Amino acid sequence: MSARRPPKLALPEATPSPAVRATAASVARTRPTIADVAAEAGVSKATVSRFFNHRERLLSPDIATRVEAAIAKLAYSPSPMAQALSHGRSRLIGLVVADITNPFSVAVLRGAEKVCQEAGYLVMLFNLGNERERERDAIAALASYQVDGFILNTQGQSEALGKNPTDTDILQGRPAVLVDRRHAALNADFVSLDNQSAMRAACDHLVEQGWRELLYITQPLEDVSSRQERASAFSRCIKVHAQAVRGQLLELGKAMKGAADGAPDGTLDAAIRALRERAGANGRGAIVAGNSVVTLRVAAAMARLGWRFGRELGFVGFDDPDWAPLIGPGLTMVSQPTDAIGQSAAQCLLERLGGLHGPARERLLPGRLVVRGSSAAATTRPATRSQKQLTPPEPPECAAPGGR
Amino acid sequence: MSARRPPKLALPEATPSPAVRATAASVARTRPTIADVAAEAGVSKATVSRFFNHRERLLSPDIATRVEAAIAKLAYSPSPMAQALSHGRSRLIGLVVADITNPFSVAVLRGAEKVCQEAGYLVMLFNLGNERERERDAIAALASYQVDGFILNTQGQSEALGKNPTDTDILQGRPAVLVDRRHAALNADFVSLDNQSAMRAACDHLVEQGWRELLYITQPLEDVSSRQERASAFSRCIKVHAQAVRGQLLELGKAMKGAADGAPDGTLDAAIRALRERAGANGRGAIVAGNSVVTLRVAAAMARLGWRFGRELGFVGFDDPDWAPLIGPGLTMVSQPTDAIGQSAAQCLLERLGGLHGPARERLLPGRLVVRGSSAAATTRPATRSQKQLTPPEPPECAAPGGR
DNA sequence: TTGTACGCGTTATCAG
DNA sequence: CTGATAACGCGTACAA
């Protein structure tokens, strides 16, 4: 509204405006256009356009250099907006994230963004803030900007999409890659941790170290495929080791939107206590946490109880945040190749954008078990440490350190 | 190249193509255009356009409803791309982040994105990955998409910008808001933590609790204004308390790009040891960490030494990550109002976009000191705990828990 | 109050 | 090999 270029007068044969602007462009308030370059080089717009797009088709070296010079002089670069309008591709990639607060999502985002940037794409970000109803809006908003493709890390399984018949079109026929969470109604490539194998590695390790009573703690399964897959993988592991270990699953309540969800804390504490009791006095109960959010809550619970990982209870968690080595004796973690996941997703998408057709692909990347103190052999020291603390000192009331 | 709409034939008076497409649009592969709506409603494109933009100007109720119906029927929404091209505004906001890995940046991003979305803007994200040379490219790339404004959280002070004369134009005259880090060459609004007061609160607290030998640890000051401000604020605090405490500053070496920067760890350990020796046997040495990255490294060092916060050394850090309560006795932290910072930045920008002129503004938000165990009174127990551990057991070599 | 025609910056088609 | 010219989808003076 302020520094907008004054509309050109519609004088039929006045001095051609582009040229005018080009020469007067010494103090140009606006980016040079292809017309400016054309005028500067004394050629037509089409020629300049060809210089960029159809370089293979010979344009006489003479003219080519003239155009090149003009481009350099004016520091011209094509407007992606106009290109999108005309040519149909925006060189934009829409990225929808369920919760930007989740370090996993950020790590993936990072990997994906890197690849996209290197390929000349820009990322448009939409954060759902854990409000899954907004998924439709997010995709629609992105689509309205003509994004060339989508990378989706969202909850929405069947619910949000698929009801409305027009939903099939929601992607506007543009390719999409799903990350970490499958999407029933969408046929798209899928990239994720190999949850099955990862869980297997975690459980095998615990069993091997002598932990015998396992508890898997997860956020609400809801429609989130990765949570479901890990949970069922856990069950399967328990079955495999049936003669040696027992297992149980705890699904945390939904976190109240932003609230400190106080009640669940109580149930979490109780569940942990119960685990220890089930395991008996030999200290062979261990927790498996479904992701870093759960890990955080479990660690807080342990602090409240005055317990220490690797002593009262064993522990393995999914994700490997920076701080995992610093909690207690260090937390044993299944490290996800987040960067690779993000990069892989972006590459998948780029391949599709490059014209690759065919059925939806699935790319499962292996996790890596990072062993630290929290899962150290349970059998070697129950008599020493655990027994000693069998009845742990009552935690100093609620004067817990975390004054949140 | 594949499913592109076939170019309309240039038949002078053939059946008007929009209408054709509208009726055949039952299986439309492309979004409806304003022409489709116009045809459907039996009015001109201009009328439909007016329906959106100049609602106040009377459009006969009759036609208004017809248009409305057509819009609803076709599920039409204007193309922001075309609008941007024509009208000059894209409803896009460019967000440049120095390092998306930094939780602080993410938290700010979150707050900003929320406000932007609510105001109908979409965020285009560009992550610098700590490569400051890319700042120019980032801004240029975003500008090429006609973003209406910028939110910048980048290192670049004078270096990257300001040399090239065209750099003044780099923002294309579009408003920008700087977050956390000032930018010498840019005149733009600035939103940040009130570093001066925050540091003051941190130091006062430590002094009050009896810590007497302070060490401020920061990432390389380089050109990052927030680091510089905190460092000088620290010096000032030391001066204020000169008769009671002594202070020193440690600037960590640049982290090797992605590497485990092994060497600096050694110097960090040495510095911490030296601090404790300076403080003497009364255990009154305390660390102040400039942000959560430093906190992480310090915590790792403490683990290597076998020391515990609040016992061998006191601690206060900037930023308040989730895991702060879980390290040792809980870490005392200066919590930044990250969400508010992000929101405030976005609001600043929206005001500018709304036409607000005037000189660059500066908005400093207060931090909040969250007291936990790591800074608990130093004077009450040096004789008990600290003395006992005066010569800490040599750490078990480099078999540190963190197998990174 | 509504319709017509043009421009925004590019690309693609079709003559030359 | 190069130059007009028509889209792309929309906003907006200008005319009706």
Coordinates of N, CA and C in Angstrom, one line a residue, chain A residues 1-2 4 27-31 77-82 84-92 99-101 106 109-110 113 117 120-129 134 138 140-147 169 172-173 295-297 299-301 303 320-323 325-330 357 368 370-373 401-404, chain B residues 1-2 4 27-31 77-82 84-92 99-101 106 109-110 113 117 120-129 134 138 140-147 169 172-173 295-297 299-301 303 320-323 325-330 357 368 370-373 401-404:
Chain A
M1 N 0.8 -1.2 0.0 CA 0.0 0.0 0.0 C 0.9 1.3 0.0
S2 N 2.1 1.1 0.4 CA 2.9 2.3 0.5 C 3.9 2.3 -0.6
R4 N 4.4 0.8 -3.2 CA 4.1 0.0 -4.4 C 4.4 0.8 -5.7
V27 N 17.8 3.4 -8.9 CA 17.3 3.4 -7.5 C 16.0 2.6 -7.5
A28 N 15.9 1.5 -8.2 CA 14.7 0.7 -8.3 C 14.3 0.2 -6.9
R29 N 13.0 0.3 -6.7 CA 12.5 -0.2 -5.4 C 12.0 -1.6 -5.5
T30 N 12.1 -2.1 -6.7 CA 11.5 -3.4 -7.0 C 12.5 -4.2 -7.7
R31 N 12.3 -5.5 -7.6 CA 13.2 -6.4 -8.3 C 13.1 -6.3 -9.8
S77 N 16.9 -12.4 -11.0 CA 16.5 -13.8 -10.8 C 15.0 -13.9 -11.0
P78 N 14.6 -15.0 -11.6 CA 13.2 -15.1 -11.9 C 12.3 -15.2 -10.7
S79 N 11.1 -14.7 -10.8 CA 10.2 -14.8 -9.7 C 9.5 -16.1 -9.6
P80 N 9.8 -16.8 -8.6 CA 9.2 -18.2 -8.4 C 7.6 -18.1 -8.4
M81 N 7.1 -17.0 -7.9 CA 5.7 -16.8 -7.9 C 5.1 -16.8 -9.3
A82 N 5.7 -16.0 -10.2 CA 5.2 -15.9 -11.5 C 5.5 -17.3 -12.2
A84 N 5.4 -20.1 -10.9 CA 4.4 -21.0 -10.4 C 3.1 -20.8 -11.1
L85 N 2.8 -19.6 -11.3 CA 1.5 -19.2 -11.9 C 1.5 -19.8 -13.4
S86 N 2.6 -19.5 -14.0 CA 2.7 -19.9 -15.4 C 3.0 -21.3 -15.7
H87 N 4.0 -21.8 -15.0 CA 4.5 -23.1 -15.4 C 3.9 -24.2 -14.5
G88 N 3.3 -23.8 -13.4 CA 2.6 -24.8 -12.5 C 3.4 -25.3 -11.4
R89 N 4.7 -25.1 -11.4 CA 5.4 -25.6 -10.2 C 6.1 -24.5 -9.4
S90 N 6.0 -24.6 -8.1 CA 6.3 -23.5 -7.3 C 7.7 -23.6 -6.6
R91 N 8.3 -24.8 -6.8 CA 9.5 -25.1 -6.0 C 9.4 -24.9 -4.5
L92 N 8.2 -25.2 -4.1 CA 7.8 -25.1 -2.7 C 7.4 -26.5 -2.2
D99 N 3.7 -31.6 15.9 CA 4.0 -30.8 17.1 C 5.5 -30.4 17.0
I100 N 5.7 -29.2 16.7 CA 7.0 -28.7 16.5 C 7.8 -28.7 17.8
T101 N 7.1 -28.9 18.9 CA 7.8 -29.0 20.2 C 8.5 -30.3 20.4
V106 N 11.5 -32.1 15.1 CA 12.4 -31.0 14.7 C 13.6 -31.7 14.0
L109 N 12.6 -32.7 10.6 CA 12.4 -31.4 9.8 C 13.7 -30.9 9.3
R110 N 14.7 -31.0 10.2 CA 16.0 -30.5 9.9 C 16.6 -31.2 8.7
E113 N 14.6 -30.5 5.5 CA 14.8 -29.1 5.0 C 16.1 -29.0 4.3
Q117 N 16.4 -27.8 0.5 CA 17.2 -26.5 0.2 C 18.2 -26.8 -0.9
G120 N 17.0 -26.9 -4.2 CA 16.4 -25.7 -4.7 C 15.0 -25.5 -4.3
Y121 N 14.5 -26.3 -3.4 CA 13.2 -26.1 -2.9 C 13.2 -25.3 -1.6
L122 N 12.1 -24.6 -1.3 CA 11.9 -24.0 -0.1 C 10.8 -24.7 0.7
V123 N 10.9 -24.6 2.0 CA 9.9 -25.4 2.8 C 8.9 -24.4 3.4
M124 N 7.7 -24.7 3.2 CA 6.6 -24.0 3.9 C 6.2 -24.9 5.1
L125 N 6.2 -24.2 6.2 CA 6.0 -25.0 7.5 C 4.6 -24.8 8.0
F126 N 4.0 -25.8 8.5 CA 2.7 -25.7 9.2 C 2.8 -26.6 10.4
N127 N 2.6 -26.0 11.5 CA 2.7 -26.7 12.8 C 1.2 -26.9 13.3
L128 N 0.9 -28.1 13.6 CA -0.5 -28.4 14.0 C -0.6 -28.1 15.5
G129 N 0.5 -28.0 16.2 CA 0.3 -27.8 17.7 C -0.5 -28.9 18.3
R134 N -6.8 -29.6 12.7 CA -6.3 -28.6 11.8 C -5.6 -29.2 10.6
A138 N -4.4 -27.3 7.3 CA -3.0 -27.1 7.0 C -2.7 -27.5 5.5
A140 N -4.7 -27.9 3.1 CA -5.4 -27.0 2.1 C -4.6 -25.7 2.0
A141 N -4.2 -25.1 3.1 CA -3.5 -23.9 3.0 C -2.2 -24.0 2.2
L142 N -1.5 -25.1 2.5 CA -0.3 -25.3 1.7 C -0.6 -25.5 0.2
A143 N -1.6 -26.3 0.0 CA -2.0 -26.6 -1.4 C -2.3 -25.3 -2.1
S144 N -2.9 -24.4 -1.4 CA -3.3 -23.1 -2.1 C -2.1 -22.4 -2.6
Y145 N -1.0 -22.7 -2.0 CA 0.3 -22.0 -2.4 C 0.9 -22.9 -3.5
Q146 N 0.2 -23.8 -4.0 CA 0.7 -24.6 -5.1 C 2.0 -25.4 -4.7
V147 N 2.1 -25.8 -3.5 CA 3.3 -26.6 -3.2 C 3.4 -27.8 -4.1
D169 N -9.0 -35.6 -3.1 CA -8.4 -34.6 -3.9 C -7.5 -33.6 -3.0
Q172 N -4.4 -32.6 -4.0 CA -4.4 -32.0 -5.4 C -3.6 -32.8 -6.3
G173 N -3.5 -34.1 -6.1 CA -2.8 -34.9 -7.0 C -1.3 -34.8 -6.8
T295 N 9.8 -40.6 28.4 CA 11.0 -40.7 29.2 C 11.1 -39.5 30.2
L296 N 10.8 -38.4 29.7 CA 10.8 -37.2 30.6 C 9.9 -37.4 31.8
R297 N 8.7 -37.9 31.5 CA 7.8 -38.1 32.6 C 8.2 -39.2 33.6
A299 N 11.2 -40.1 34.1 CA 12.4 -39.7 34.9 C 11.9 -38.8 36.0
A300 N 10.9 -38.0 35.8 CA 10.4 -37.1 36.8 C 9.7 -38.0 37.9
A301 N 9.1 -39.0 37.5 CA 8.4 -39.9 38.5 C 9.5 -40.5 39.4
A303 N 12.4 -39.4 40.1 CA 12.9 -38.4 41.0 C 12.0 -38.2 42.2
D320 N 16.8 -40.5 21.4 CA 18.0 -40.3 22.1 C 18.4 -38.8 22.3
P321 N 17.7 -38.1 23.1 CA 17.9 -36.7 23.2 C 19.3 -36.4 23.9
D322 N 19.7 -35.2 23.7 CA 21.0 -34.8 24.2 C 21.2 -35.1 25.7
W323 N 20.1 -35.0 26.4 CA 20.3 -35.0 27.8 C 20.2 -36.4 28.4
P325 N 22.3 -38.9 28.4 CA 23.5 -39.4 29.1 C 23.6 -38.8 30.5
L326 N 22.8 -37.7 30.7 CA 23.0 -36.9 32.0 C 22.0 -37.3 33.1
I327 N 21.0 -38.1 32.8 CA 20.0 -38.4 33.8 C 20.5 -39.7 34.5
G328 N 20.6 -39.5 35.8 CA 21.1 -40.6 36.6 C 22.4 -41.2 36.1
P329 N 22.4 -42.5 35.9 CA 23.6 -43.2 35.4 C 23.7 -43.2 33.9
G330 N 22.9 -42.4 33.3 CA 22.8 -42.3 31.8 C 21.7 -43.2 31.4
H357 N 6.9 -42.8 -10.9 CA 5.6 -43.2 -10.6 C 5.7 -44.6 -9.9
R368 N 19.4 -47.6 16.5 CA 20.7 -48.0 17.1 C 20.5 -47.9 18.6
V370 N 21.7 -47.4 22.1 CA 22.9 -46.8 22.8 C 22.8 -47.2 24.3
V371 N 23.7 -48.0 24.6 CA 23.6 -48.6 26.0 C 24.3 -47.7 27.0
R372 N 23.6 -47.4 28.1 CA 24.2 -46.6 29.1 C 23.9 -47.3 30.5
G373 N 24.0 -46.5 31.5 CA 23.9 -47.2 32.8 C 22.5 -47.7 33.2
P401 N 12.5 -31.4 43.3 CA 13.3 -30.4 42.8 C 12.6 -29.6 41.7
G402 N 11.9 -30.3 40.9 CA 11.3 -29.6 39.7 C 10.2 -28.7 40.0
G403 N 10.4 -27.5 40.3 CA 9.4 -26.5 40.7 C 8.6 -26.0 39.5
R404 N 8.0 -26.9 38.8 CA 7.3 -26.5 37.5 C 5.9 -26.1 37.8
Chain B
M1 N 4.5 -31.4 -15.9 CA 4.9 -32.1 -17.1 C 4.0 -33.3 -17.4
S2 N 3.4 -33.8 -16.4 CA 2.5 -34.9 -16.6 C 1.1 -34.5 -16.6
R4 N -0.6 -31.9 -16.4 CA -0.8 -30.5 -16.6 C -2.0 -30.3 -17.5
V27 N -15.0 -33.8 -12.3 CA -13.8 -34.6 -12.1 C -12.6 -33.8 -12.2
A28 N -12.7 -32.5 -11.8 CA -11.6 -31.6 -12.0 C -10.4 -32.0 -11.4
R29 N -9.3 -31.9 -12.1 CA -8.0 -32.2 -11.5 C -7.3 -31.0 -11.0
T30 N -8.0 -29.9 -11.1 CA -7.3 -28.6 -10.7 C -8.3 -27.8 -9.9
R31 N -7.8 -26.9 -9.1 CA -8.6 -26.1 -8.3 C -9.5 -25.2 -9.1
S77 N -11.4 -21.1 -3.4 CA -10.7 -20.1 -2.6 C -9.6 -19.5 -3.4
P78 N -9.4 -18.2 -3.3 CA -8.5 -17.5 -4.2 C -7.1 -18.1 -4.1
S79 N -6.4 -18.0 -5.1 CA -5.0 -18.5 -5.1 C -4.1 -17.4 -4.6
P80 N -3.5 -17.6 -3.5 CA -2.6 -16.6 -2.9 C -1.4 -16.3 -3.9
M81 N -1.0 -17.2 -4.7 CA 0.0 -17.0 -5.6 C -0.4 -15.9 -6.6
A82 N -1.5 -16.1 -7.2 CA -2.0 -15.1 -8.2 C -2.2 -13.8 -7.5
A84 N -0.7 -12.6 -5.0 CA 0.6 -12.0 -4.7 C 1.2 -11.4 -6.0
L85 N 1.0 -12.1 -7.0 CA 1.5 -11.5 -8.3 C 0.8 -10.2 -8.7
S86 N -0.5 -10.3 -8.5 CA -1.3 -9.1 -8.9 C -1.3 -8.0 -7.9
H87 N -1.6 -8.3 -6.7 CA -1.8 -7.3 -5.7 C -0.6 -7.0 -4.9
G88 N 0.4 -7.8 -5.0 CA 1.7 -7.5 -4.3 C 1.9 -8.1 -3.0
R89 N 0.9 -8.6 -2.4 CA 1.1 -9.2 -1.1 C 0.8 -10.7 -1.1
S90 N 1.7 -11.4 -0.4 CA 1.6 -12.9 -0.5 C 1.0 -13.6 0.7
R91 N 0.8 -12.8 1.8 CA 0.4 -13.4 3.0 C 1.4 -14.5 3.5
L92 N 2.6 -14.2 3.2 CA 3.7 -15.1 3.6 C 4.6 -14.4 4.5
D99 N 19.7 -21.8 13.8 CA 19.9 -23.2 14.0 C 18.6 -23.8 14.6
I100 N 18.0 -24.6 13.8 CA 16.7 -25.2 14.2 C 16.9 -26.2 15.2
T101 N 18.1 -26.6 15.5 CA 18.4 -27.6 16.5 C 18.3 -27.0 17.9
V106 N 13.4 -23.0 18.4 CA 12.2 -23.7 18.1 C 11.0 -23.2 18.9
L109 N 10.0 -19.9 17.4 CA 9.4 -20.2 16.2 C 7.9 -20.6 16.4
R110 N 7.7 -21.4 17.4 CA 6.4 -21.9 17.7 C 5.4 -20.8 18.0
E113 N 4.9 -18.6 14.8 CA 4.1 -19.3 13.8 C 2.6 -19.3 14.2
Q117 N -0.2 -17.7 11.9 CA -1.3 -18.6 11.4 C -2.7 -17.9 11.7
G120 N -3.7 -15.3 9.5 CA -3.9 -15.7 8.1 C -2.6 -15.7 7.3
Y121 N -1.5 -15.7 8.0 CA -0.3 -15.8 7.3 C 0.3 -17.2 7.4
L122 N 1.1 -17.5 6.4 CA 1.8 -18.8 6.4 C 3.3 -18.5 6.6
V123 N 4.0 -19.4 7.2 CA 5.4 -19.2 7.5 C 6.3 -20.0 6.5
M124 N 7.2 -19.3 5.9 CA 8.2 -20.0 5.1 C 9.4 -20.0 5.9
L125 N 9.9 -21.2 6.1 CA 11.1 -21.4 7.0 C 12.4 -21.6 6.3
F126 N 13.4 -21.0 6.8 CA 14.7 -21.2 6.3 C 15.7 -21.4 7.4
N127 N 16.3 -22.6 7.5 CA 17.2 -22.9 8.5 C 18.7 -22.7 8.1
L128 N 19.4 -21.9 8.8 CA 20.8 -21.6 8.4 C 21.7 -22.8 8.8
G129 N 21.3 -23.6 9.7 CA 22.2 -24.7 10.1 C 23.5 -24.2 10.6
R134 N 25.1 -18.3 4.8 CA 23.9 -18.5 4.0 C 22.8 -17.5 4.3
A138 N 19.4 -16.9 2.2 CA 18.1 -17.2 2.8 C 17.2 -16.1 2.6
A140 N 17.3 -13.7 0.5 CA 17.0 -13.5 -0.9 C 16.0 -14.5 -1.4
A141 N 16.2 -15.7 -1.0 CA 15.3 -16.8 -1.4 C 13.8 -16.4 -1.0
L142 N 13.8 -16.1 0.3 CA 12.5 -15.7 0.9 C 11.9 -14.5 0.1
A143 N 12.7 -13.5 -0.1 CA 12.2 -12.3 -0.8 C 11.7 -12.6 -2.2
S144 N 12.3 -13.6 -2.8 CA 11.9 -13.9 -4.2 C 10.5 -14.5 -4.2
Y145 N 10.1 -15.0 -3.0 CA 8.7 -15.4 -2.9 C 7.8 -14.3 -2.4
Q146 N 8.3 -13.1 -2.5 CA 7.4 -12.0 -2.1 C 6.9 -12.0 -0.7
V147 N 7.7 -12.6 0.2 CA 7.2 -12.6 1.6 C 6.8 -11.2 2.0
D169 N 19.0 -3.0 0.2 CA 17.7 -3.4 -0.5 C 17.4 -4.9 -0.2
Q172 N 14.1 -5.7 0.5 CA 13.2 -5.3 -0.5 C 12.2 -4.3 0.1
G173 N 12.6 -3.6 1.1 CA 11.7 -2.6 1.7 C 10.7 -3.2 2.6
T295 N 24.9 -25.4 29.0 CA 24.5 -26.2 30.2 C 24.7 -27.7 30.0
L296 N 24.4 -28.1 28.8 CA 24.6 -29.5 28.4 C 26.1 -29.9 28.6
R297 N 26.9 -29.1 28.0 CA 28.3 -29.4 28.1 C 28.9 -29.4 29.5
A299 N 27.2 -29.9 32.2 CA 26.7 -31.1 32.9 C 27.5 -32.3 32.5
A300 N 27.8 -32.4 31.3 CA 28.6 -33.6 30.9 C 30.0 -33.5 31.6
A301 N 30.5 -32.4 31.7 CA 31.8 -32.2 32.3 C 31.8 -32.6 33.8
A303 N 29.7 -34.6 35.1 CA 29.6 -36.1 35.1 C 30.9 -36.8 35.0
D320 N 15.4 -22.8 30.0 CA 14.9 -23.7 31.0 C 14.3 -24.9 30.2
P321 N 15.2 -25.8 29.7 CA 14.7 -26.9 29.0 C 14.0 -27.9 29.9
D322 N 13.2 -28.7 29.3 CA 12.4 -29.8 30.0 C 13.2 -30.5 31.0
W323 N 14.4 -30.8 30.6 CA 15.2 -31.8 31.4 C 16.0 -31.1 32.5
P325 N 15.1 -30.0 35.4 CA 14.8 -30.5 36.8 C 15.4 -31.9 37.1
L326 N 15.8 -32.5 36.0 CA 16.2 -33.9 36.2 C 17.6 -34.2 36.3
I327 N 18.4 -33.1 36.1 CA 19.9 -33.3 36.2 C 20.3 -33.0 37.6
G328 N 20.9 -34.0 38.2 CA 21.4 -33.9 39.6 C 20.3 -33.5 40.5
P329 N 20.5 -32.4 41.3 CA 19.5 -32.0 42.2 C 18.5 -31.1 41.6
G330 N 18.5 -31.0 40.3 CA 17.7 -30.0 39.5 C 18.5 -28.8 39.3
H357 N 4.2 2.9 10.9 CA 5.6 3.4 10.5 C 6.3 3.8 11.8
R368 N 12.5 -15.3 34.0 CA 12.0 -15.7 35.3 C 13.0 -16.7 35.9
V370 N 14.0 -19.7 37.9 CA 13.4 -20.9 38.4 C 14.5 -21.6 39.3
V371 N 14.3 -21.5 40.6 CA 15.3 -22.0 41.6 C 15.1 -23.5 41.8
R372 N 16.2 -24.2 41.7 CA 16.2 -25.6 42.0 C 17.4 -25.9 42.8
G373 N 17.7 -27.2 42.9 CA 18.8 -27.6 43.8 C 20.2 -27.1 43.5
P401 N 29.5 -42.2 30.6 CA 28.2 -42.9 30.2 C 27.8 -42.4 28.8
G402 N 28.1 -41.2 28.5 CA 27.5 -40.7 27.2 C 28.3 -41.2 26.0
G403 N 27.9 -42.3 25.5 CA 28.6 -42.9 24.3 C 28.4 -42.2 23.0
R404 N 28.6 -40.9 23.0 CA 28.3 -40.2 21.8 C 29.4 -40.1 20.8

